[in-house]
Amino acid sequence: MSQLFQSYTLNNGVEIKNRLVVAPMTHLGSNPDGTLGEQERQFIKNRGENMGMFITAATLVADGGKAFVGQPSATHESHLDGLKETAQILQNQGTKAILQIHHGGIHAISELNGKDKISASNHTESGTRAATVEEIHELIQSFANATDLAIRAGFDGVEIHGANAYLIQQFFSREFNHRTDEWGGSLENRLRFPLSIIDAVVGVREKYGKSDFIIGYRFSPEEAGENGLTMADTFDLIDNLVNKPLQYLHISLWDFYNKARRGADTTKTRIEQIHARIGGKLPLIGVGNLLTGQAIENAFETGFCEFLALGKAVMLNPNIATLLKEKRYDEIVSEFDPERADHYGYPDLLWQYNCDGGNWLPPVKGKPHTPLNV
């Protein structure tokens, strides 16, 4: 059997049955109030079979940070019942249920939020203002509160969304963080926000005595802009993350084989250099536009990650893990077919967005595909 289907025991003693992970996918299917939507149920109910872990769509932690239509929420007690059902739907498929917790920051959509948009600093283009110190502490607590809801809902863990230029990355990045107080400027100060969130989330786990509760952290290795994150910045982040009581790290890549652009060896891929920097202290989840059975196998065989997350492949093949396990590679499809609505189980908005050539979704059969490079 493929090495993808070997088990792995995390540093808190939890055994993950194999190395396949459902990547967090924005499904646009939750109700407007962030509760579990019927079309969301349809989307998640059959994609976890033979998967080691299933990471949910980015789930909002605080009012004012919603970045997607149909984004799920874990902000209030009213979300608890839906979170319980979500965790149960995933676990009934035999996978570990991981709630990704998220805040959009400058990428929050004003029309979807009833509060000011806040981030590390003022961002005129998006109409965002700098958070006060009090609001920063409230934001940190919101990640803790979402974790509290996740534990009570029965999730197996949470993933802190520190990637893709959302709020947490905005605090770490000099491109977005221009503060001169303890929350900006030096490396230590720019790291204060993400590390404080980790501490707060870990504190909730300790409060419940849930040592088997998984905590992961997702990050982007580089970003655009003159002052955008470089690989050197990410190495600094990694050096701090591996000293926290996390269970895994999760890199965000458009392409598994993307090479470093600055701040590291530009002849080598980002993921191999990140993996080397981690040095075995935590397992790494790799990801990146892997759409065929052989491509998935080849990526894992590089040895640059302990787990492999699949996003578009799962969107196109709800039973992808079963196809991989049974080596039915010829049945794996790599293009979206608008004539097969019954096959995908997409929420209506997701279906329309993909048919229109959405740039973070699978290629559409017969249409050019222009991916968003993040």
mmCIF file of C-alpha atoms in Angstrom:
data_model
loop_
_atom_site.group_PDB
_atom_site.id
_atom_site.type_symbol
_atom_site.label_atom_id
_atom_site.label_comp_id
_atom_site.label_asym_id
_atom_site.label_seq_id
_atom_site.Cartn_x
_atom_site.Cartn_y
_atom_site.Cartn_z
ATOM 1 C CA MET A 1 0.000 0.000 0.000
ATOM 2 C CA SER A 2 1.116 3.561 -0.695
ATOM 3 C CA GLN A 3 3.104 5.335 2.017
ATOM 4 C CA LEU A 4 0.274 7.867 2.002
ATOM 5 C CA PHE A 5 -1.728 5.355 4.003
ATOM 6 C CA GLN A 6 0.745 4.826 6.818
ATOM 7 C CA SER A 7 -0.411 6.147 10.192
ATOM 8 C CA TYR A 8 1.324 8.976 12.045
ATOM 9 C CA THR A 9 1.321 9.703 15.772
ATOM 10 C CA LEU A 10 1.363 13.379 16.710
ATOM 11 C CA ASN A 11 3.409 14.692 19.656
ATOM 12 C CA ASN A 12 0.323 14.654 21.892
ATOM 13 C CA GLY A 13 -0.210 10.935 21.295
ATOM 14 C CA VAL A 14 -3.049 11.248 18.775
ATOM 15 C CA GLU A 15 -2.768 8.789 15.907
ATOM 16 C CA ILE A 16 -3.758 10.001 12.453
ATOM 17 C CA LYS A 17 -4.687 7.000 10.335
ATOM 18 C CA ASN A 18 -2.958 8.208 7.157
ATOM 19 C CA ARG A 19 -1.157 11.160 5.610
ATOM 20 C CA LEU A 20 -4.013 12.626 3.562
ATOM 21 C CA VAL A 21 -5.712 15.851 4.629
ATOM 22 C CA VAL A 22 -8.702 17.685 3.197
ATOM 23 C CA ALA A 23 -7.413 21.223 2.727
ATOM 24 C CA PRO A 24 -9.585 24.091 4.008
ATOM 25 C CA MET A 25 -11.872 25.012 1.115
ATOM 26 C CA THR A 26 -14.074 28.080 0.876
ATOM 27 C CA HIS A 27 -17.438 26.566 -0.016
ATOM 28 C CA LEU A 28 -19.687 29.673 0.210
ATOM 29 C CA GLY A 29 -22.395 27.464 1.689
ATOM 30 C CA SER A 30 -23.039 28.559 5.280
ATOM 31 C CA ASN A 31 -26.140 30.529 6.224
ATOM 32 C CA PRO A 32 -25.844 34.355 6.288
ATOM 33 C CA ASP A 33 -25.551 34.263 10.091
ATOM 34 C CA GLY A 34 -22.642 31.825 9.894
ATOM 35 C CA THR A 35 -24.600 28.779 11.050
ATOM 36 C CA LEU A 36 -24.396 25.459 9.229
ATOM 37 C CA GLY A 37 -26.159 25.679 5.871
ATOM 38 C CA GLU A 38 -27.980 22.889 4.087
ATOM 39 C CA GLN A 39 -25.735 23.228 1.030
ATOM 40 C CA GLU A 40 -22.699 23.219 3.322
ATOM 41 C CA ARG A 41 -23.908 19.899 4.766
ATOM 42 C CA GLN A 42 -24.139 18.507 1.246
ATOM 43 C CA PHE A 43 -20.621 19.648 0.407
ATOM 44 C CA ILE A 44 -18.850 18.162 3.453
ATOM 45 C CA LYS A 45 -20.858 14.992 3.985
ATOM 46 C CA ASN A 46 -18.968 12.706 1.561
ATOM 47 C CA ARG A 47 -15.467 14.157 1.185
ATOM 48 C CA GLY A 48 -13.844 12.730 4.339
ATOM 49 C CA GLU A 49 -13.831 9.006 3.599
ATOM 50 C CA ASN A 50 -10.328 7.504 3.999
ATOM 51 C CA MET A 51 -8.894 10.916 4.904
ATOM 52 C CA GLY A 52 -6.638 11.307 7.941
ATOM 53 C CA MET A 53 -7.798 14.852 8.745
ATOM 54 C CA PHE A 54 -10.465 17.200 7.387
ATOM 55 C CA ILE A 55 -9.793 20.922 7.869
ATOM 56 C CA THR A 56 -12.942 23.001 7.561
ATOM 57 C CA ALA A 57 -13.445 26.175 5.574
ATOM 58 C CA ALA A 58 -11.992 29.289 7.221
ATOM 59 C CA THR A 59 -14.342 29.914 10.145
ATOM 60 C CA LEU A 60 -14.902 33.429 11.447
ATOM 61 C CA VAL A 61 -13.849 34.171 15.029
ATOM 62 C CA ALA A 62 -15.050 37.767 15.497
ATOM 63 C CA ASP A 63 -17.734 40.087 14.182
ATOM 64 C CA GLY A 64 -16.211 42.428 11.618
ATOM 65 C CA GLY A 65 -13.824 39.906 10.088
ATOM 66 C CA LYS A 66 -16.033 38.045 7.601
ATOM 67 C CA ALA A 67 -14.204 37.719 4.282
ATOM 68 C CA PHE A 68 -16.545 35.482 2.243
ATOM 69 C CA VAL A 69 -20.203 35.208 1.410
ATOM 70 C CA GLY A 70 -21.419 32.031 3.101
ATOM 71 C CA GLN A 71 -18.512 31.907 5.553
ATOM 72 C CA PRO A 72 -19.062 29.718 8.639
ATOM 73 C CA SER A 73 -18.720 31.310 12.066
ATOM 74 C CA ALA A 74 -17.632 30.385 15.562
ATOM 75 C CA THR A 75 -18.282 33.693 17.254
ATOM 76 C CA HIS A 76 -21.358 33.172 19.423
ATOM 77 C CA GLU A 77 -23.168 30.516 21.429
ATOM 78 C CA SER A 78 -25.731 30.408 18.622
ATOM 79 C CA HIS A 79 -23.121 28.684 16.441
ATOM 80 C CA LEU A 80 -22.520 25.792 18.812
ATOM 81 C CA ASP A 81 -25.219 23.438 17.543
ATOM 82 C CA GLY A 82 -24.079 23.801 13.933
ATOM 83 C CA LEU A 83 -20.461 23.281 14.934
ATOM 84 C CA LYS A 84 -21.452 20.101 16.756
ATOM 85 C CA GLU A 85 -23.210 18.835 13.661
ATOM 86 C CA THR A 86 -20.264 19.753 11.440
ATOM 87 C CA ALA A 87 -17.820 17.861 13.658
ATOM 88 C CA GLN A 88 -20.141 14.844 13.731
ATOM 89 C CA ILE A 89 -20.624 14.801 9.953
ATOM 90 C CA LEU A 90 -16.853 14.699 9.468
ATOM 91 C CA GLN A 91 -16.128 12.184 12.220
ATOM 92 C CA ASN A 92 -18.852 9.870 10.937
ATOM 93 C CA GLN A 93 -16.724 9.550 7.798
ATOM 94 C CA GLY A 94 -13.810 8.315 9.922
ATOM 95 C CA THR A 95 -11.665 11.445 9.717
ATOM 96 C CA LYS A 96 -10.313 13.851 12.326
ATOM 97 C CA ALA A 97 -12.366 17.073 12.326
ATOM 98 C CA ILE A 98 -10.208 20.223 12.457
ATOM 99 C CA LEU A 99 -11.852 23.674 12.658
ATOM 100 C CA GLN A 100 -9.836 26.355 10.882
ATOM 101 C CA ILE A 101 -10.199 29.661 12.773
ATOM 102 C CA HIS A 102 -9.878 32.898 10.834
ATOM 103 C CA HIS A 103 -10.285 36.677 10.643
ATOM 104 C CA GLY A 104 -10.057 38.602 7.383
ATOM 105 C CA GLY A 105 -8.562 41.872 8.619
ATOM 106 C CA ILE A 106 -8.194 44.155 5.586
ATOM 107 C CA HIS A 107 -9.780 41.453 3.430
ATOM 108 C CA ALA A 108 -13.035 41.469 5.378
ATOM 109 C CA ILE A 109 -15.960 42.522 3.190
ATOM 110 C CA SER A 110 -17.609 45.679 4.518
ATOM 111 C CA GLU A 111 -21.045 44.744 3.205
ATOM 112 C CA LEU A 112 -20.985 41.502 5.207
ATOM 113 C CA ASN A 113 -19.930 43.074 8.490
ATOM 114 C CA GLY A 114 -21.646 45.444 10.864
ATOM 115 C CA LYS A 115 -18.459 46.811 12.410
ATOM 116 C CA ASP A 116 -15.370 48.756 11.409
ATOM 117 C CA LYS A 117 -12.719 46.809 9.578
ATOM 118 C CA ILE A 118 -9.588 46.624 11.731
ATOM 119 C CA SER A 119 -6.098 45.297 11.289
ATOM 120 C CA ALA A 120 -2.550 45.996 12.445
ATOM 121 C CA SER A 121 -2.462 49.421 10.774
ATOM 122 C CA ASN A 122 -4.543 51.785 8.691
ATOM 123 C CA HIS A 123 -5.109 50.492 5.169
ATOM 124 C CA THR A 124 -6.741 53.226 3.118
ATOM 125 C CA GLU A 125 -7.431 51.155 0.005
ATOM 126 C CA SER A 126 -9.643 48.727 1.919
ATOM 127 C CA GLY A 127 -11.131 51.217 4.379
ATOM 128 C CA THR A 128 -9.448 49.538 7.335
ATOM 129 C CA ARG A 129 -8.242 51.281 10.476
ATOM 130 C CA ALA A 130 -5.565 50.308 12.950
ATOM 131 C CA ALA A 131 -6.860 48.303 15.881
ATOM 132 C CA THR A 132 -6.481 49.841 19.314
ATOM 133 C CA VAL A 133 -4.473 47.919 21.895
ATOM 134 C CA GLU A 134 -7.730 46.980 23.601
ATOM 135 C CA GLU A 135 -9.113 45.673 20.300
ATOM 136 C CA ILE A 136 -5.937 43.658 19.724
ATOM 137 C CA HIS A 137 -6.490 41.869 23.021
ATOM 138 C CA GLU A 138 -10.128 41.310 22.063
ATOM 139 C CA LEU A 139 -9.046 39.800 18.741
ATOM 140 C CA ILE A 140 -6.673 37.423 20.502
ATOM 141 C CA GLN A 141 -9.459 36.421 22.867
ATOM 142 C CA SER A 142 -11.785 35.802 19.924
ATOM 143 C CA PHE A 143 -9.501 33.009 18.701
ATOM 144 C CA ALA A 144 -9.602 31.554 22.210
ATOM 145 C CA ASN A 145 -13.400 31.803 22.281
ATOM 146 C CA ALA A 146 -13.670 30.019 18.925
ATOM 147 C CA THR A 147 -11.427 27.276 20.290
ATOM 148 C CA ASP A 148 -13.697 26.976 23.324
ATOM 149 C CA LEU A 149 -16.656 26.466 20.992
ATOM 150 C CA ALA A 150 -14.677 23.929 18.944
ATOM 151 C CA ILE A 151 -13.825 21.850 22.010
ATOM 152 C CA ARG A 152 -17.383 21.933 23.280
ATOM 153 C CA ALA A 153 -18.632 21.016 19.805
ATOM 154 C CA GLY A 154 -16.474 17.890 19.788
ATOM 155 C CA PHE A 155 -13.895 18.863 17.172
ATOM 156 C CA ASP A 156 -10.595 16.989 17.250
ATOM 157 C CA GLY A 157 -8.639 20.215 16.868
ATOM 158 C CA VAL A 158 -8.286 23.690 15.429
ATOM 159 C CA GLU A 159 -6.025 25.192 12.795
ATOM 160 C CA ILE A 160 -4.985 28.819 13.313
ATOM 161 C CA HIS A 161 -5.181 30.556 9.931
ATOM 162 C CA GLY A 162 -2.011 32.633 9.777
ATOM 163 C CA ALA A 163 -1.711 32.530 5.974
ATOM 164 C CA ASN A 164 -2.889 34.147 2.736
ATOM 165 C CA ALA A 165 -2.473 37.757 3.913
ATOM 166 C CA TYR A 166 -5.354 37.583 6.386
ATOM 167 C CA LEU A 167 -5.316 39.243 9.812
ATOM 168 C CA ILE A 168 -2.615 37.216 11.549
ATOM 169 C CA GLN A 169 -0.227 37.520 8.625
ATOM 170 C CA GLN A 170 -0.999 41.238 8.428
ATOM 171 C CA PHE A 171 0.398 41.679 11.931
ATOM 172 C CA PHE A 172 3.551 39.722 11.077
ATOM 173 C CA SER A 173 4.210 41.417 7.742
ATOM 174 C CA ARG A 174 6.049 44.740 7.407
ATOM 175 C CA GLU A 175 3.974 45.311 4.288
ATOM 176 C CA PHE A 176 0.847 45.754 6.409
ATOM 177 C CA ASN A 177 2.101 46.394 9.948
ATOM 178 C CA HIS A 178 3.441 49.919 10.410
ATOM 179 C CA ARG A 179 2.839 50.172 14.149
ATOM 180 C CA THR A 180 5.384 51.736 16.482
ATOM 181 C CA ASP A 181 4.100 50.226 19.723
ATOM 182 C CA GLU A 182 4.725 46.747 21.163
ATOM 183 C CA TRP A 183 2.665 45.187 18.356
ATOM 184 C CA GLY A 184 4.832 46.366 15.458
ATOM 185 C CA GLY A 185 8.298 47.276 14.267
ATOM 186 C CA SER A 186 10.827 44.705 15.438
ATOM 187 C CA LEU A 187 10.604 40.989 14.662
ATOM 188 C CA GLU A 188 9.738 40.298 18.279
ATOM 189 C CA ASN A 189 6.897 42.804 18.206
ATOM 190 C CA ARG A 190 5.500 41.631 14.859
ATOM 191 C CA LEU A 191 5.526 38.062 16.141
ATOM 192 C CA ARG A 192 3.694 39.064 19.309
ATOM 193 C CA PHE A 193 0.198 38.813 17.786
ATOM 194 C CA PRO A 194 0.457 35.336 16.193
ATOM 195 C CA LEU A 195 2.313 33.911 19.189
ATOM 196 C CA SER A 196 -0.205 35.434 21.611
ATOM 197 C CA ILE A 197 -3.019 33.779 19.667
ATOM 198 C CA ILE A 198 -1.266 30.421 19.921
ATOM 199 C CA ASP A 199 -0.812 30.898 23.669
ATOM 200 C CA ALA A 200 -4.488 31.807 24.072
ATOM 201 C CA VAL A 201 -5.645 28.780 22.078
ATOM 202 C CA VAL A 202 -3.326 26.466 24.013
ATOM 203 C CA GLY A 203 -4.680 27.985 27.235
ATOM 204 C CA VAL A 204 -8.202 26.913 26.312
ATOM 205 C CA ARG A 205 -7.005 23.380 25.654
ATOM 206 C CA GLU A 206 -5.333 23.331 29.062
ATOM 207 C CA LYS A 207 -8.485 24.688 30.726
ATOM 208 C CA TYR A 208 -10.406 21.672 29.476
ATOM 209 C CA GLY A 209 -7.561 19.243 30.152
ATOM 210 C CA LYS A 210 -7.782 18.123 26.523
ATOM 211 C CA SER A 211 -4.198 17.098 25.769
ATOM 212 C CA ASP A 212 -5.475 15.120 22.782
ATOM 213 C CA PHE A 213 -6.912 18.256 21.159
ATOM 214 C CA ILE A 214 -4.888 19.066 18.038
ATOM 215 C CA ILE A 215 -3.615 22.589 17.377
ATOM 216 C CA GLY A 216 -2.100 23.428 13.994
ATOM 217 C CA TYR A 217 -0.864 26.635 12.379
ATOM 218 C CA ARG A 218 -1.049 27.573 8.688
ATOM 219 C CA PHE A 219 1.339 30.094 7.137
ATOM 220 C CA SER A 220 2.322 31.527 3.750
ATOM 221 C CA PRO A 221 6.064 31.473 3.080
ATOM 222 C CA GLU A 222 6.281 34.654 0.980
ATOM 223 C CA GLU A 223 4.169 37.566 -0.154
ATOM 224 C CA ALA A 224 4.319 40.349 -2.722
ATOM 225 C CA GLY A 225 5.227 43.959 -2.020
ATOM 226 C CA GLU A 226 8.475 45.750 -1.305
ATOM 227 C CA ASN A 227 8.138 44.985 2.394
ATOM 228 C CA GLY A 228 6.307 41.702 1.936
ATOM 229 C CA LEU A 229 7.318 38.549 3.761
ATOM 230 C CA THR A 230 10.413 36.774 2.513
ATOM 231 C CA MET A 231 11.591 33.258 3.159
ATOM 232 C CA ALA A 232 13.980 34.697 5.741
ATOM 233 C CA ASP A 233 11.006 36.168 7.616
ATOM 234 C CA THR A 234 9.257 32.812 7.461
ATOM 235 C CA PHE A 235 12.335 31.029 8.801
ATOM 236 C CA ASP A 236 12.114 33.365 11.815
ATOM 237 C CA LEU A 237 8.439 32.500 12.196
ATOM 238 C CA ILE A 238 9.186 28.771 11.969
ATOM 239 C CA ASP A 239 11.901 29.053 14.610
ATOM 240 C CA ASN A 240 9.300 30.437 17.005
ATOM 241 C CA LEU A 241 6.451 28.105 16.039
ATOM 242 C CA VAL A 242 8.438 24.920 16.661
ATOM 243 C CA ASN A 243 8.910 25.988 20.276
ATOM 244 C CA LYS A 244 5.154 26.197 20.856
ATOM 245 C CA PRO A 245 3.040 23.164 21.910
ATOM 246 C CA LEU A 246 1.588 22.748 18.419
ATOM 247 C CA GLN A 247 0.907 19.438 16.691
ATOM 248 C CA TYR A 248 1.601 20.441 13.089
ATOM 249 C CA LEU A 249 2.429 23.246 10.668
ATOM 250 C CA HIS A 250 0.632 23.715 7.360
ATOM 251 C CA ILE A 251 2.223 25.581 4.469
ATOM 252 C CA SER A 252 0.010 27.445 1.989
ATOM 253 C CA LEU A 253 1.260 27.088 -1.593
ATOM 254 C CA TRP A 254 -0.384 27.471 -4.967
ATOM 255 C CA ASP A 255 2.061 24.944 -6.424
ATOM 256 C CA PHE A 256 3.893 22.286 -4.421
ATOM 257 C CA TYR A 257 7.056 22.894 -6.443
ATOM 258 C CA ASN A 258 7.178 26.710 -6.261
ATOM 259 C CA LYS A 259 10.744 27.901 -5.744
ATOM 260 C CA ALA A 260 11.769 30.570 -3.276
ATOM 261 C CA ARG A 261 11.803 34.121 -4.650
ATOM 262 C CA ARG A 262 13.829 35.958 -2.006
ATOM 263 C CA GLY A 263 15.402 35.439 1.379
ATOM 264 C CA ALA A 264 16.571 31.866 0.690
ATOM 265 C CA ASP A 265 18.065 29.634 -1.995
ATOM 266 C CA THR A 266 16.091 30.545 -5.121
ATOM 267 C CA THR A 267 17.144 27.314 -6.864
ATOM 268 C CA LYS A 268 15.245 25.210 -4.329
ATOM 269 C CA THR A 269 11.553 24.869 -3.581
ATOM 270 C CA ARG A 270 9.979 26.707 -0.704
ATOM 271 C CA ILE A 271 8.621 23.544 0.855
ATOM 272 C CA GLU A 272 11.928 21.677 0.945
ATOM 273 C CA GLN A 273 13.630 24.618 2.645
ATOM 274 C CA ILE A 274 10.788 25.045 5.127
ATOM 275 C CA HIS A 275 10.841 21.329 5.902
ATOM 276 C CA ALA A 276 14.584 21.458 6.497
ATOM 277 C CA ARG A 277 14.190 24.475 8.783
ATOM 278 C CA ILE A 278 11.566 22.668 10.887
ATOM 279 C CA GLY A 279 14.102 19.904 11.295
ATOM 280 C CA GLY A 280 11.643 17.234 12.362
ATOM 281 C CA LYS A 281 10.390 19.187 15.380
ATOM 282 C CA LEU A 282 6.825 19.209 13.998
ATOM 283 C CA PRO A 283 5.178 17.491 11.039
ATOM 284 C CA LEU A 284 4.500 19.656 7.988
ATOM 285 C CA ILE A 285 1.385 19.501 5.818
ATOM 286 C CA GLY A 286 2.264 20.152 2.183
ATOM 287 C CA VAL A 287 -0.164 21.289 -0.497
ATOM 288 C CA GLY A 288 -0.186 22.692 -3.985
ATOM 289 C CA ASN A 289 -2.211 22.027 -7.137
ATOM 290 C CA LEU A 290 -1.844 18.233 -7.133
ATOM 291 C CA LEU A 291 -4.599 16.949 -9.393
ATOM 292 C CA THR A 292 -3.650 13.423 -10.492
ATOM 293 C CA GLY A 293 -2.916 10.248 -8.579
ATOM 294 C CA GLN A 294 0.677 10.133 -9.785
ATOM 295 C CA ALA A 295 1.248 13.812 -8.970
ATOM 296 C CA ILE A 296 -0.011 13.239 -5.426
ATOM 297 C CA GLU A 297 2.189 10.170 -4.963
ATOM 298 C CA ASN A 298 5.231 11.922 -6.429
ATOM 299 C CA ALA A 299 4.825 14.956 -4.177
ATOM 300 C CA PHE A 300 4.647 12.841 -1.050
ATOM 301 C CA GLU A 301 7.627 10.772 -2.109
ATOM 302 C CA THR A 302 9.833 13.893 -2.154
ATOM 303 C CA GLY A 303 9.920 13.588 1.641
ATOM 304 C CA PHE A 304 9.316 17.336 2.024
ATOM 305 C CA CYS A 305 6.206 16.863 4.168
ATOM 306 C CA GLU A 306 4.696 14.379 6.607
ATOM 307 C CA PHE A 307 1.120 15.011 5.416
ATOM 308 C CA LEU A 308 -0.348 16.095 2.100
ATOM 309 C CA ALA A 309 -3.433 18.318 1.839
ATOM 310 C CA LEU A 310 -5.696 18.157 -1.190
ATOM 311 C CA GLY A 311 -8.080 20.944 -2.143
ATOM 312 C CA LYS A 312 -9.019 21.130 -5.816
ATOM 313 C CA ALA A 313 -8.585 17.358 -6.139
ATOM 314 C CA VAL A 314 -11.168 16.903 -3.378
ATOM 315 C CA MET A 315 -13.486 19.411 -5.042
ATOM 316 C CA LEU A 316 -13.325 17.411 -8.258
ATOM 317 C CA ASN A 317 -13.280 13.935 -6.708
ATOM 318 C CA PRO A 318 -15.253 13.675 -3.454
ATOM 319 C CA ASN A 319 -13.892 10.126 -3.040
ATOM 320 C CA ILE A 320 -10.282 10.990 -3.932
ATOM 321 C CA ALA A 321 -8.783 9.256 -0.880
ATOM 322 C CA THR A 322 -10.563 6.010 -1.710
ATOM 323 C CA LEU A 323 -9.392 6.218 -5.316
ATOM 324 C CA LEU A 324 -5.827 6.734 -4.114
ATOM 325 C CA LYS A 325 -6.030 3.932 -1.568
ATOM 326 C CA GLU A 326 -7.292 1.502 -4.186
ATOM 327 C CA LYS A 327 -4.863 2.804 -6.851
ATOM 328 C CA ARG A 328 -7.758 3.691 -9.172
ATOM 329 C CA TYR A 329 -5.800 6.533 -10.696
ATOM 330 C CA ASP A 330 -7.565 6.335 -14.047
ATOM 331 C CA GLU A 331 -10.829 7.365 -12.365
ATOM 332 C CA ILE A 332 -9.384 10.584 -10.921
ATOM 333 C CA VAL A 333 -10.502 13.657 -12.884
ATOM 334 C CA SER A 334 -8.528 16.896 -13.006
ATOM 335 C CA GLU A 335 -10.998 19.248 -14.699
ATOM 336 C CA PHE A 336 -14.371 20.574 -13.607
ATOM 337 C CA ASP A 337 -17.199 19.514 -15.919
ATOM 338 C CA PRO A 338 -20.186 21.929 -15.841
ATOM 339 C CA GLU A 339 -22.390 19.134 -17.192
ATOM 340 C CA ARG A 340 -21.991 16.999 -14.029
ATOM 341 C CA ALA A 341 -23.789 19.008 -11.376
ATOM 342 C CA ASP A 342 -24.919 15.869 -9.548
ATOM 343 C CA HIS A 343 -21.327 14.672 -9.089
ATOM 344 C CA TYR A 344 -19.864 17.584 -7.120
ATOM 345 C CA GLY A 345 -22.456 18.615 -4.552
ATOM 346 C CA TYR A 346 -21.370 22.262 -4.666
ATOM 347 C CA PRO A 347 -23.341 25.045 -2.999
ATOM 348 C CA ASP A 348 -25.049 27.242 -5.609
ATOM 349 C CA LEU A 349 -22.654 30.180 -5.220
ATOM 350 C CA LEU A 350 -19.598 27.937 -5.485
ATOM 351 C CA TRP A 351 -21.041 26.262 -8.573
ATOM 352 C CA GLN A 352 -21.627 29.601 -10.283
ATOM 353 C CA TYR A 353 -18.215 30.935 -9.291
ATOM 354 C CA ASN A 354 -16.484 27.892 -10.719
ATOM 355 C CA CYS A 355 -18.507 27.948 -13.923
ATOM 356 C CA ASP A 356 -17.406 31.570 -14.317
ATOM 357 C CA GLY A 357 -13.745 30.523 -14.015
ATOM 358 C CA GLY A 358 -13.068 31.354 -10.364
ATOM 359 C CA ASN A 359 -9.320 31.689 -10.014
ATOM 360 C CA TRP A 360 -8.837 29.615 -6.858
ATOM 361 C CA LEU A 361 -10.934 26.690 -8.042
ATOM 362 C CA PRO A 362 -10.264 23.737 -10.367
ATOM 363 C CA PRO A 363 -9.751 24.238 -14.108
ATOM 364 C CA VAL A 364 -13.013 24.211 -16.053
ATOM 365 C CA LYS A 365 -13.232 21.767 -18.945
ATOM 366 C CA GLY A 366 -12.814 23.669 -22.204
ATOM 367 C CA LYS A 367 -11.911 27.011 -20.591
ATOM 368 C CA PRO A 368 -8.561 28.728 -19.908
ATOM 369 C CA HIS A 369 -7.676 28.787 -16.218
ATOM 370 C CA THR A 370 -5.889 31.738 -14.637
ATOM 371 C CA PRO A 371 -4.950 30.738 -11.081
ATOM 372 C CA LEU A 372 -4.395 33.166 -8.247
ATOM 373 C CA ASN A 373 -0.751 32.810 -7.200
ATOM 374 C CA VAL A 374 -0.641 33.061 -3.396
#
